[in-house]
XYZ file of N, CA and C in Angstrom:
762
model
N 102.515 105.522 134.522
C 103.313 104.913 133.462
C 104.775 104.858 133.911
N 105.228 103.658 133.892
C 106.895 103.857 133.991
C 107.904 103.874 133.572
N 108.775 104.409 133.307
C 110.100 105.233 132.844
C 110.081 104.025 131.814
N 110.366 103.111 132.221
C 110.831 102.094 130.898
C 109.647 101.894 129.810
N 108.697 101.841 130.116
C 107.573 101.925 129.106
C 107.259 103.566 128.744
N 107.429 104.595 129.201
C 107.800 105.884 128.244
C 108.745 105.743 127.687
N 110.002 105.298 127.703
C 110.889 105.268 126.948
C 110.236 104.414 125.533
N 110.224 103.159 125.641
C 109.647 101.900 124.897
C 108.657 103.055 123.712
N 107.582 103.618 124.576
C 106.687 104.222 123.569
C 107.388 105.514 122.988
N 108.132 106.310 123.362
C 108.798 107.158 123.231
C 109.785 106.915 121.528
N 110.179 105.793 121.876
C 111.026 105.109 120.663
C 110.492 104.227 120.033
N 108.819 104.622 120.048
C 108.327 103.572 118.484
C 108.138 102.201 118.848
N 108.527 101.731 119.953
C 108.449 100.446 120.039
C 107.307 99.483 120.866
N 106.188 100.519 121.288
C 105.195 100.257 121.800
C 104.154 101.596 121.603
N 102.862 100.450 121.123
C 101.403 101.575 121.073
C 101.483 102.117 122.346
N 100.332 103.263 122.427
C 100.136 104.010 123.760
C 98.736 102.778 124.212
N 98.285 103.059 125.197
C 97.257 102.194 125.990
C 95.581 102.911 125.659
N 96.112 104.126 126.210
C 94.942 104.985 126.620
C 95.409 106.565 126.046
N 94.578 107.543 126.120
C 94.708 109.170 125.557
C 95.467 109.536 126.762
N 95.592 109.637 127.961
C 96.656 110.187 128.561
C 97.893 109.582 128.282
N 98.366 108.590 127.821
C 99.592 108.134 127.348
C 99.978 108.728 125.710
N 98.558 108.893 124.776
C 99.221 109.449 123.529
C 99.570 110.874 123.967
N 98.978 111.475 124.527
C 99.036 113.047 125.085
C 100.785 113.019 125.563
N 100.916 112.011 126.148
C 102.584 112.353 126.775
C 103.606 111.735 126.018
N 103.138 111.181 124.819
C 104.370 110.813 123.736
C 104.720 112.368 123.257
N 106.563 112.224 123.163
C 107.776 113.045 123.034
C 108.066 112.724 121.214
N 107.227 113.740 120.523
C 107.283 113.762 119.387
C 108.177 113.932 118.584
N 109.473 114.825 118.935
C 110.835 114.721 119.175
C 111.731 113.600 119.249
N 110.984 113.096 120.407
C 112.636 111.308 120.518
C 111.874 110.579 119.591
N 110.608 110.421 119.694
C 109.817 109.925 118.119
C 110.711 109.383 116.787
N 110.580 110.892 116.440
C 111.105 111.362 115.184
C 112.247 111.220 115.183
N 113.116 111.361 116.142
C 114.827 110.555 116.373
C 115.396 109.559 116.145
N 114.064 109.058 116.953
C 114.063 106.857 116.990
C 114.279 106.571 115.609
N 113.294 107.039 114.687
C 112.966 106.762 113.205
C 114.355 106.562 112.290
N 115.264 107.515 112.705
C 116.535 107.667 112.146
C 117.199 105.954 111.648
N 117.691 106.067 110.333
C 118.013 104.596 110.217
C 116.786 103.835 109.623
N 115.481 104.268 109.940
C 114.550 103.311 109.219
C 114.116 104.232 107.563
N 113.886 105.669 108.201
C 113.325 106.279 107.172
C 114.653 106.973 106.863
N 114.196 107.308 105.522
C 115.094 108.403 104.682
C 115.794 109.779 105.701
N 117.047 110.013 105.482
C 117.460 111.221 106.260
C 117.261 112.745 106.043
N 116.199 112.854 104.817
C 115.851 114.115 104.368
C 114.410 113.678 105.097
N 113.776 112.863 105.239
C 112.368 113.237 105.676
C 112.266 113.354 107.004
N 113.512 112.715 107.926
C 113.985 112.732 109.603
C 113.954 114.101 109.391
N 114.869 114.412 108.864
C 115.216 116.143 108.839
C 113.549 117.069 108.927
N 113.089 116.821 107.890
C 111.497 117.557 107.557
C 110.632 117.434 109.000
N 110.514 116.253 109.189
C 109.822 115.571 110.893
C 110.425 116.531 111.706
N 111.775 116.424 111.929
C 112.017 116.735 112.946
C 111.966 118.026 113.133
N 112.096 118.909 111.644
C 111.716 120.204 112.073
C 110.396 120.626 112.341
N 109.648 120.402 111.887
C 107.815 119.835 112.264
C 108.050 119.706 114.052
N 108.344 118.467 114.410
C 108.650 118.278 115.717
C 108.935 119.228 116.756
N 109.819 119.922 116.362
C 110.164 120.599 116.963
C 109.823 122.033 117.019
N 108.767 122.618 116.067
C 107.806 123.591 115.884
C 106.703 123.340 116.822
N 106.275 122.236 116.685
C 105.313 122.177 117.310
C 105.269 121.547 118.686
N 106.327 121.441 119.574
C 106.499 120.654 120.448
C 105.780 121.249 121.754
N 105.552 122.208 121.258
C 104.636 123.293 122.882
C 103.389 123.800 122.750
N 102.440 122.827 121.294
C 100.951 123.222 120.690
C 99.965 121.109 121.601
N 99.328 121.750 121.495
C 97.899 120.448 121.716
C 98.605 119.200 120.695
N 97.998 118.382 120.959
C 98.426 116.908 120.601
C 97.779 116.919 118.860
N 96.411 117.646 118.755
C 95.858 117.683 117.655
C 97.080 118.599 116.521
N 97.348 119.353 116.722
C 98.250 120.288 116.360
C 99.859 119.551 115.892
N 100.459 118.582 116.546
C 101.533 117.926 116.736
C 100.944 116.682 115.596
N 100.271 116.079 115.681
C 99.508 114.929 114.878
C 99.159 115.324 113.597
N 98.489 116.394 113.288
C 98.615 116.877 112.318
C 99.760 117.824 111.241
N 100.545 118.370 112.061
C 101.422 119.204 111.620
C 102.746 118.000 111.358
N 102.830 117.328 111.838
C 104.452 116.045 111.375
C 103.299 115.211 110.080
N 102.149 115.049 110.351
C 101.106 113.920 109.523
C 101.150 114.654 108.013
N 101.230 116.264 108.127
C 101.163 117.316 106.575
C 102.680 117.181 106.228
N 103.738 117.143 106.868
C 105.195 117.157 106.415
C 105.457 115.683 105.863
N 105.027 114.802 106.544
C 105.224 113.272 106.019
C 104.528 113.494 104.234
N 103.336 113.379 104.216
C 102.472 113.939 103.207
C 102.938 114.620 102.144
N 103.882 115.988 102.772
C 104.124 116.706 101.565
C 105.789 116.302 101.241
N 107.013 115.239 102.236
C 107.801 114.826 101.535
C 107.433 113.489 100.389
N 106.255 113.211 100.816
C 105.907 112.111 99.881
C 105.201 112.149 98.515
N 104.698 113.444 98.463
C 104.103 113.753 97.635
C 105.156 114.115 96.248
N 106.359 114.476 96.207
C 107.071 114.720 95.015
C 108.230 113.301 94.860
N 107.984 112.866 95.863
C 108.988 111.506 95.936
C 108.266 110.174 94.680
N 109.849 109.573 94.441
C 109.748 108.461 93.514
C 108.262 107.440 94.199
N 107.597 107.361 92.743
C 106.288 106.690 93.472
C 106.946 105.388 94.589
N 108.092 104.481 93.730
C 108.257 102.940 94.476
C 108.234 103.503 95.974
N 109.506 104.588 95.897
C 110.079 105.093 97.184
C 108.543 105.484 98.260
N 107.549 106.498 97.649
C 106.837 106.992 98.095
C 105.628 105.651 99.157
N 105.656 104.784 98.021
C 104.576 103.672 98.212
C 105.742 102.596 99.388
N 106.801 102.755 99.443
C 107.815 101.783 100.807
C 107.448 102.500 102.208
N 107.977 104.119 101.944
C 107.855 104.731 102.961
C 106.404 105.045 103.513
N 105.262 105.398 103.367
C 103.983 104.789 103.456
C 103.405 104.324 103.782
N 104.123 102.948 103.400
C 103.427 101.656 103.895
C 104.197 101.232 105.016
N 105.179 101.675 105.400
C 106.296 101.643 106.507
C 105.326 102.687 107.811
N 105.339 103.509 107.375
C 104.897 104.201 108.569
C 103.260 103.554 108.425
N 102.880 103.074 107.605
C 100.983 102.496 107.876
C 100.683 101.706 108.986
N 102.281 100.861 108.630
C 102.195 99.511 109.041
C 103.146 99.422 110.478
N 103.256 100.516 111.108
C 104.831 100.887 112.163
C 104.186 100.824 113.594
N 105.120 99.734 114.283
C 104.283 99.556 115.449
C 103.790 101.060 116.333
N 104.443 102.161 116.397
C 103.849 102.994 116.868
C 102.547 103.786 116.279
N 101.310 103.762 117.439
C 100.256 104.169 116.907
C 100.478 105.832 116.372
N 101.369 106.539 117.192
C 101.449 107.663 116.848
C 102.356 107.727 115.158
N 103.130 107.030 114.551
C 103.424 107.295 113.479
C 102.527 106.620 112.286
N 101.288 105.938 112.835
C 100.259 105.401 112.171
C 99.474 106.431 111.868
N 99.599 107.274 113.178
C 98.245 108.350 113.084
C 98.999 109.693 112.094
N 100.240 109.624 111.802
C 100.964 110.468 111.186
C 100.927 110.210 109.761
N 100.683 108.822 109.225
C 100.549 108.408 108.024
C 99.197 108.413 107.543
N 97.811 108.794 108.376
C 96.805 108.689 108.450
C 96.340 110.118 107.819
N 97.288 111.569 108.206
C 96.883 112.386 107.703
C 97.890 113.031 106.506
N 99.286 111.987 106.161
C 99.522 111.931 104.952
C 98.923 111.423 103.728
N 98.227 110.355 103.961
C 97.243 110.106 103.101
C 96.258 110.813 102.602
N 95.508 111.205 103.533
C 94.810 112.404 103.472
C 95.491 113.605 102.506
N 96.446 114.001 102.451
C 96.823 114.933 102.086
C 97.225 114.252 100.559
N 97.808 113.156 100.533
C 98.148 112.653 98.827
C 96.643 112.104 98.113
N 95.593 112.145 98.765
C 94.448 111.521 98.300
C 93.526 113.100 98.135
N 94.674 114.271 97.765
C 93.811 115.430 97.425
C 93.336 115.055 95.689
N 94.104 114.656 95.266
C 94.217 114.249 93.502
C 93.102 113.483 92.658
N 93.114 112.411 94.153
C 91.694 111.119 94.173
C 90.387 111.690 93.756
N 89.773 111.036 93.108
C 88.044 111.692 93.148
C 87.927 111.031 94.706
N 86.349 111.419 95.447
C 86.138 111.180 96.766
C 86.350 109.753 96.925
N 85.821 109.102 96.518
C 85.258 107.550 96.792
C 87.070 107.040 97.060
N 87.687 107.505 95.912
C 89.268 106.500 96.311
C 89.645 107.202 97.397
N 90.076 108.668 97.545
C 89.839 109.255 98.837
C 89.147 108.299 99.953
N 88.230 108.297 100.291
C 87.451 107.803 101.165
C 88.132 105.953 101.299
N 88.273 105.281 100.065
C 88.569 103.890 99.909
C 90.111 103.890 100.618
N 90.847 105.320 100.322
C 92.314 104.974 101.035
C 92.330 105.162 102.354
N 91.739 105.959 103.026
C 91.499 106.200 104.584
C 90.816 105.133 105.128
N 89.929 103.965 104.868
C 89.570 102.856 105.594
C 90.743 102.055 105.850
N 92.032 101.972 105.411
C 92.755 101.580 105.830
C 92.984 101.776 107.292
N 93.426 103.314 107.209
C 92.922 103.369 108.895
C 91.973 103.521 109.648
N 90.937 103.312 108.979
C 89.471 103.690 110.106
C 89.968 101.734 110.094
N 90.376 100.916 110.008
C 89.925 99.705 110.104
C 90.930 99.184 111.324
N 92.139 100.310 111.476
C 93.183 100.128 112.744
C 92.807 99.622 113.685
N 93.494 98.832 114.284
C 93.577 98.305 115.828
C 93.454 98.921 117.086
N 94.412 100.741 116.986
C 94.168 101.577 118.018
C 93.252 102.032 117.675
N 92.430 103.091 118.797
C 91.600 103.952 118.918
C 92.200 104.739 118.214
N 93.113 105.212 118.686
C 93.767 106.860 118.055
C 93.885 107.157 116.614
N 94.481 105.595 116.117
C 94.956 106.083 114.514
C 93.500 106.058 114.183
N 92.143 105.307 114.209
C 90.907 105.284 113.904
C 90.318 106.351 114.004
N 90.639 107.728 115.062
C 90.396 108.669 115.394
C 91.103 110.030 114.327
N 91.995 109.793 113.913
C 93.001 110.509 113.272
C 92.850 110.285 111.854
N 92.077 108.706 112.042
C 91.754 108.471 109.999
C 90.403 109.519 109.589
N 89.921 109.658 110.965
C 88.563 110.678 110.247
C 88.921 111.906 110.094
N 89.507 112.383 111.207
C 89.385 113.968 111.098
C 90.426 114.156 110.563
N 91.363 113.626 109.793
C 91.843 113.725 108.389
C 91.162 114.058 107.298
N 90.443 113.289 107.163
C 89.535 113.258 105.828
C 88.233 114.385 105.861
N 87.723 114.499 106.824
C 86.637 115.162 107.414
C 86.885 116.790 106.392
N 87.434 117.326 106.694
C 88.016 119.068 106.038
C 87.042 118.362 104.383
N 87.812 117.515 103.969
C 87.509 117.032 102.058
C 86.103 116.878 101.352
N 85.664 116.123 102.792
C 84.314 115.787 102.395
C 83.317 116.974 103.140
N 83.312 117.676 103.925
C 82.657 118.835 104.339
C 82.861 119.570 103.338
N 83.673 120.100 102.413
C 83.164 120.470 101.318
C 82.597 120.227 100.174
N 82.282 119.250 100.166
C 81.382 118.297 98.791
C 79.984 117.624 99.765
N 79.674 118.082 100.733
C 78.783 117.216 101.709
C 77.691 116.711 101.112
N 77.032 116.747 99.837
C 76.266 116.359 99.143
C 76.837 114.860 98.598
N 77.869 114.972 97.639
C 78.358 113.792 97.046
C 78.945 113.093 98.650
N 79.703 113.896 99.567
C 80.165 112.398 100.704
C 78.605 112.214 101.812
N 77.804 112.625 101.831
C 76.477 111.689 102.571
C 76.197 110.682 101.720
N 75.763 111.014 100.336
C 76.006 109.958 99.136
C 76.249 108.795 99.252
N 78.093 109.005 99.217
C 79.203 107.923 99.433
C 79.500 107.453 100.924
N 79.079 108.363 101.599
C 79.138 107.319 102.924
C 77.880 106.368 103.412
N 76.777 106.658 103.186
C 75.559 106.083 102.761
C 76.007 104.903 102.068
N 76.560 104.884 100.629
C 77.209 103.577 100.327
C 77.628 102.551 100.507
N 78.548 103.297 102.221
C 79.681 102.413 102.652
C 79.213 101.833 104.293
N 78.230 102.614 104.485
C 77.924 102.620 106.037
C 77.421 101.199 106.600
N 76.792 100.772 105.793
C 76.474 99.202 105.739
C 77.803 98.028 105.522
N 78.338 98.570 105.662
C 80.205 97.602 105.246
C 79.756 96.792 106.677
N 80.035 95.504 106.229
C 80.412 94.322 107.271
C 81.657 94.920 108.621
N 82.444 95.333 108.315
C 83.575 95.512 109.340
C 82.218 96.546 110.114
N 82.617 96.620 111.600
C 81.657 97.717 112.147
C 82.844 98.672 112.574
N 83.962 98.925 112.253
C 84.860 99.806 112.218
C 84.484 100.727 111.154
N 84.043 100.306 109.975
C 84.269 101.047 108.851
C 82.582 101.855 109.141
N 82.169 101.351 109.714
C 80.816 101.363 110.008
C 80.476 102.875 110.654
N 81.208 102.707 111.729
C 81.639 103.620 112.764
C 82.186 105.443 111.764
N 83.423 105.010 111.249
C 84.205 106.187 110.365
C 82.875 106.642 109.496
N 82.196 106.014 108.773
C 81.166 106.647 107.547
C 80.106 107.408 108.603
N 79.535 107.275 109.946
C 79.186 108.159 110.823
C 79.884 108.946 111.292
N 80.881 108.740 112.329
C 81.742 109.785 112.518
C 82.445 110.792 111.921
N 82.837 110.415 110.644
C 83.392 111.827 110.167
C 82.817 113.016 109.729
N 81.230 112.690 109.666
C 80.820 113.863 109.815
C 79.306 114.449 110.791
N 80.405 113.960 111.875
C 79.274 114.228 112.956
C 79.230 115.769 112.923
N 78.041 116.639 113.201
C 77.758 118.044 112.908
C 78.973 118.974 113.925
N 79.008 118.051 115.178
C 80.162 118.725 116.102
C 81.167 117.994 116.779
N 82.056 117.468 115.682
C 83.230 116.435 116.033
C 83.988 117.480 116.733
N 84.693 116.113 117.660
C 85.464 116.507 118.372
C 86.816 116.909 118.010
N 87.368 117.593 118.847
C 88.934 118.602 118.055
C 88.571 118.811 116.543
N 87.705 118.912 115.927
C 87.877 119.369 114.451
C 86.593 120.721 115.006
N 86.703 121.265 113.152
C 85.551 122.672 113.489
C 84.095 121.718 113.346
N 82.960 122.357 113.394
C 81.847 122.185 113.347
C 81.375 122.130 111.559
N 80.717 121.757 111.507
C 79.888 121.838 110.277
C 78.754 122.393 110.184
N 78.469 123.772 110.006
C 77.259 124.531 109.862
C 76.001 124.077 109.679
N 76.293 123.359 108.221
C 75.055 123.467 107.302
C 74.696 122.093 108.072
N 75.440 120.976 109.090
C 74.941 119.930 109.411
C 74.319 120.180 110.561
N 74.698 121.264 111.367
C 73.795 121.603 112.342
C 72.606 122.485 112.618
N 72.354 123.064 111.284
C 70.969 123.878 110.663
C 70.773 122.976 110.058
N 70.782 122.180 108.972
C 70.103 120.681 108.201
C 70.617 119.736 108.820
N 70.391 119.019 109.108
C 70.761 117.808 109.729
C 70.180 116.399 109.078
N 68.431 117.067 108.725
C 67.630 116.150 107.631
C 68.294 115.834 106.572
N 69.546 116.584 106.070
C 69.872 115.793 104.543
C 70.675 114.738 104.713
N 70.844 113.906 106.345
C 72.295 113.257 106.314
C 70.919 111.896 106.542
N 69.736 112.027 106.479
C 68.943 110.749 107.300
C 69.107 109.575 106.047
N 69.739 109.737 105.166
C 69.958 108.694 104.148
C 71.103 107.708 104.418
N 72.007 108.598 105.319
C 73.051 107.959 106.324
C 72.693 107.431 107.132
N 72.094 108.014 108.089
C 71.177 107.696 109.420
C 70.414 106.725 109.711
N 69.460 106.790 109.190
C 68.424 105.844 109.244
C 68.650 104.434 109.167
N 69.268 103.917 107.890
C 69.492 102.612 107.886
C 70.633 102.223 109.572
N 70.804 102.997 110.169
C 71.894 102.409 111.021
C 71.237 102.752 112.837
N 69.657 103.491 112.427
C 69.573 103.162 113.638
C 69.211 102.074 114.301
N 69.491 100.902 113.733
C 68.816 99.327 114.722
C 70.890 98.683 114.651
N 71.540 99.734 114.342
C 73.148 99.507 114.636
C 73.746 98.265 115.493
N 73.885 97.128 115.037
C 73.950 95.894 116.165
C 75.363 95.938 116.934
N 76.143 96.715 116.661
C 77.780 97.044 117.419
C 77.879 98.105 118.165
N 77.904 98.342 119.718
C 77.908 99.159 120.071
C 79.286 100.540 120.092
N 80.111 99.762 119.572
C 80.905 101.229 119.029
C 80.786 101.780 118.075
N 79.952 101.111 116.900
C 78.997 101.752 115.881
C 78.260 102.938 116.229
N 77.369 102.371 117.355
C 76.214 102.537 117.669
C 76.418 104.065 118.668
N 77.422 103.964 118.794
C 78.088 105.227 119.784
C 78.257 106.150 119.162
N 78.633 105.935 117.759
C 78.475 106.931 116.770
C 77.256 107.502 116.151
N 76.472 106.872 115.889
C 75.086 106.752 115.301
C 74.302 107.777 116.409
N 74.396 107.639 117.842
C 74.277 108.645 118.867
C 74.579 109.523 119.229
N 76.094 109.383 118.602
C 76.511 111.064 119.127
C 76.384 111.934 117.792
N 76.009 111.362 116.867
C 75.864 112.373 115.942
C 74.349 112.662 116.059
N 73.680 112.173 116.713
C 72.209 112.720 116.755
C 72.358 113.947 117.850
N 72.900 113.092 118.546
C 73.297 114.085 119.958
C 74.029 115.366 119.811
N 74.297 115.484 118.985
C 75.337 116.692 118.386
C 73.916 117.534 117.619
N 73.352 116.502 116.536
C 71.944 117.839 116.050
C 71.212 118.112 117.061
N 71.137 117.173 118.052
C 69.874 117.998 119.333
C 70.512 119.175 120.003
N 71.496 119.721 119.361
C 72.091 120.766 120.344
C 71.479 121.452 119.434
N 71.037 121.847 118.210
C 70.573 122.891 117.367
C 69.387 122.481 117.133
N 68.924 121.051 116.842
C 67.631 121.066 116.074
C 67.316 119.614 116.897
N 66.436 120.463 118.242
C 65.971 119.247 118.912
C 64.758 118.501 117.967
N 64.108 119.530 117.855
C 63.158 119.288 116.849
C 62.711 118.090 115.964
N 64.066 117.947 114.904
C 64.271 117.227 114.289
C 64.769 115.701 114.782
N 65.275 115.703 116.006
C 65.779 114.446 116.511
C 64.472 113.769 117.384
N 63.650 115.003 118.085
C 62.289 113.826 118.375
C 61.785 113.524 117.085
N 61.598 113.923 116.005
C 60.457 113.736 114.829
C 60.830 112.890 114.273
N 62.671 112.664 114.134
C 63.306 111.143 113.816
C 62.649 109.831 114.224
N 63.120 110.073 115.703
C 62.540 109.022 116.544
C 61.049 108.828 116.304
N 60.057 109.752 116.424
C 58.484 109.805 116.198
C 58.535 108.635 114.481
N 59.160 109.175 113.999
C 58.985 108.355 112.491
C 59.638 107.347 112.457
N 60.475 106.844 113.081
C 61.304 105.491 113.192
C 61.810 105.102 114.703
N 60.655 104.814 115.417
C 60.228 104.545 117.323
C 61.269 103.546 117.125
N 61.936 103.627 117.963
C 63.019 102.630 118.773
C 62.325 101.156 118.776
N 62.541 99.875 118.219
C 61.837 98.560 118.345
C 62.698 97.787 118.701
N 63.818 97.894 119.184
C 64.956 96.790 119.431
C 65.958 97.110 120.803
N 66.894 96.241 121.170
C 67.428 96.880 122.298
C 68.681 97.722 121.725
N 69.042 97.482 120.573
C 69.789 98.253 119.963
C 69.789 99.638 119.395
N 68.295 99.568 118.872
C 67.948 101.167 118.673
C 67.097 101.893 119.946
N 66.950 100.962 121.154
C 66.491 101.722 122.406
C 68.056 102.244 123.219
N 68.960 101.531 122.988
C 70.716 102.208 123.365
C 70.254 103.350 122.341
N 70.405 103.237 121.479
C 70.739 104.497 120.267
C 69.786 105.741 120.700
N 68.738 105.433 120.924
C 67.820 106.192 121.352
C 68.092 106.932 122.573
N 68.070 106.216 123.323
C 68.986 106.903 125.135
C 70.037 108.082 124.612
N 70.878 107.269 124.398
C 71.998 108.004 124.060
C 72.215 109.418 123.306
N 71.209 109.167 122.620
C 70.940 110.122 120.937
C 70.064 111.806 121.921
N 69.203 111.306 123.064
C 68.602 112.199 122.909
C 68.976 112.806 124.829
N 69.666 112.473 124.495
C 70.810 112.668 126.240
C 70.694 114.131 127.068
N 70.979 114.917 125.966
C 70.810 116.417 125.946
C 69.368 117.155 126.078
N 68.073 116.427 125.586
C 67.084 117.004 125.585
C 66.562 116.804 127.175
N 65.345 117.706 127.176
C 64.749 117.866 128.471
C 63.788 116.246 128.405
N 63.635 115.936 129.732
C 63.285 114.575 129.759
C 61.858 114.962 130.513
């Protein structure tokens, strides 16, 4: 990467490309750049965030400025609250997208699930990888504790035309997502999520479909069991659910 394009991304003014480029955004000149656009009490809040966390994992940094955005917005004038918001939703840097991704999260504690869930497709529907990545395991903590009502509601939604949104109603609660904790009861039951599942294994998008796999692939680490008896009851008939299939059962002995 070169100096002038770290700088560029450095100051908001260009997405990152790839995860070794979000990894080396300076969360600090970030939060500097911002000065002049956003309010000077919430620069202040960021930047002390920023600068707490400037020597923790990227997950840690993303989340910890994403809870301060969140909680200056949360007592702020709604107009004000709903400018600034939609400013950082809509801000060419993916990293202050992915920062507004887990402010939401945090003001959509109030929401019953479904608006919860309805405000975070905003960003599961993003352009980058990252903020799409950051819209789940936001939300993920909310609905792992209600996991009954969100298999439910993501079941609902999993069939959505966009195959972005498609993707998030699998992924967020894959049994062993990545950088987030695990989900117990999804990796000892795994059978209560096949109401999710099932309809999506003939998945016609393969970044859907990547999901739809690695969350199988995640129960075959506990309950191989259950992932051949899947397959045994709903045999792969397409080239779409023979990908899903490969993929899904990656880990087992062949």
């Amino acid at each position: 990467m070169t100096d002038e394009r770290t700088t560029l991304i450095d100051h908001g003014q260009l997405p990152t490309r790839n995860l070794a480029e979000c990894l080396a955004v300076d969360q600090r000149t970030l939060v500097s750049a911002l000065a002049g656009q956003l309010p000077d009490t919430l620069i202040e809040q960021l930047a002390t965030c920023a600068e707490e966390t400037c020597s923790q994992g990227l997950s840690k940094k993303i989340t910890g400025i994403g809870l301060a955005l969140g909680q200056w917005l949360e007592p702020a004038p709604a107009p004000q609250r709903q400018q600034v918001l939609e400013q950082c939703s809509a801000h060419s840097s993916d990293t202050v997208r992915s920062w507004a991704a887990f402010a939401q999260a945090h003001l959509s504690r109030t929401l019953d699930l479904e608006a919860a869930l309805l405000a975070q497709l905003h960003f599961a529907r993003d352009e980058h990888f990252g903020v799409r990545e950051w819209a789940w395991i936001a939300l993920r903590p909310r609905l792992a504790q209600a996991l009954d009502d969100a298999l439910a509601l993501l079941a609902r939604h999993a069939g959505d035309s966009n195959p972005l949104v498609r993707r998030f109603c699998i992924e967020v609660l894959r049994p062993r997502g990545v950088w987030c904790e695990h989900i117990a009861a999804l990796k000892q039951a795994p059978e209560v999520a096949e109401p999710l599942l099932v309809p999506r294994l003939a998945e016609a998008d393969k970044y859907a479909q990547d999901s739809v796999a690695n969350w199988l692939n995640d129960a075959s680490k506990t309950r191989p069991d259950w992932v051949i008896q899947l397959f045994e009851r709903h045999p792969p008939s397409c080239k779409a659910s023979r990908r899903i299939h490969a993929r899904a059962t990656r880990s087992l002995p062949q």
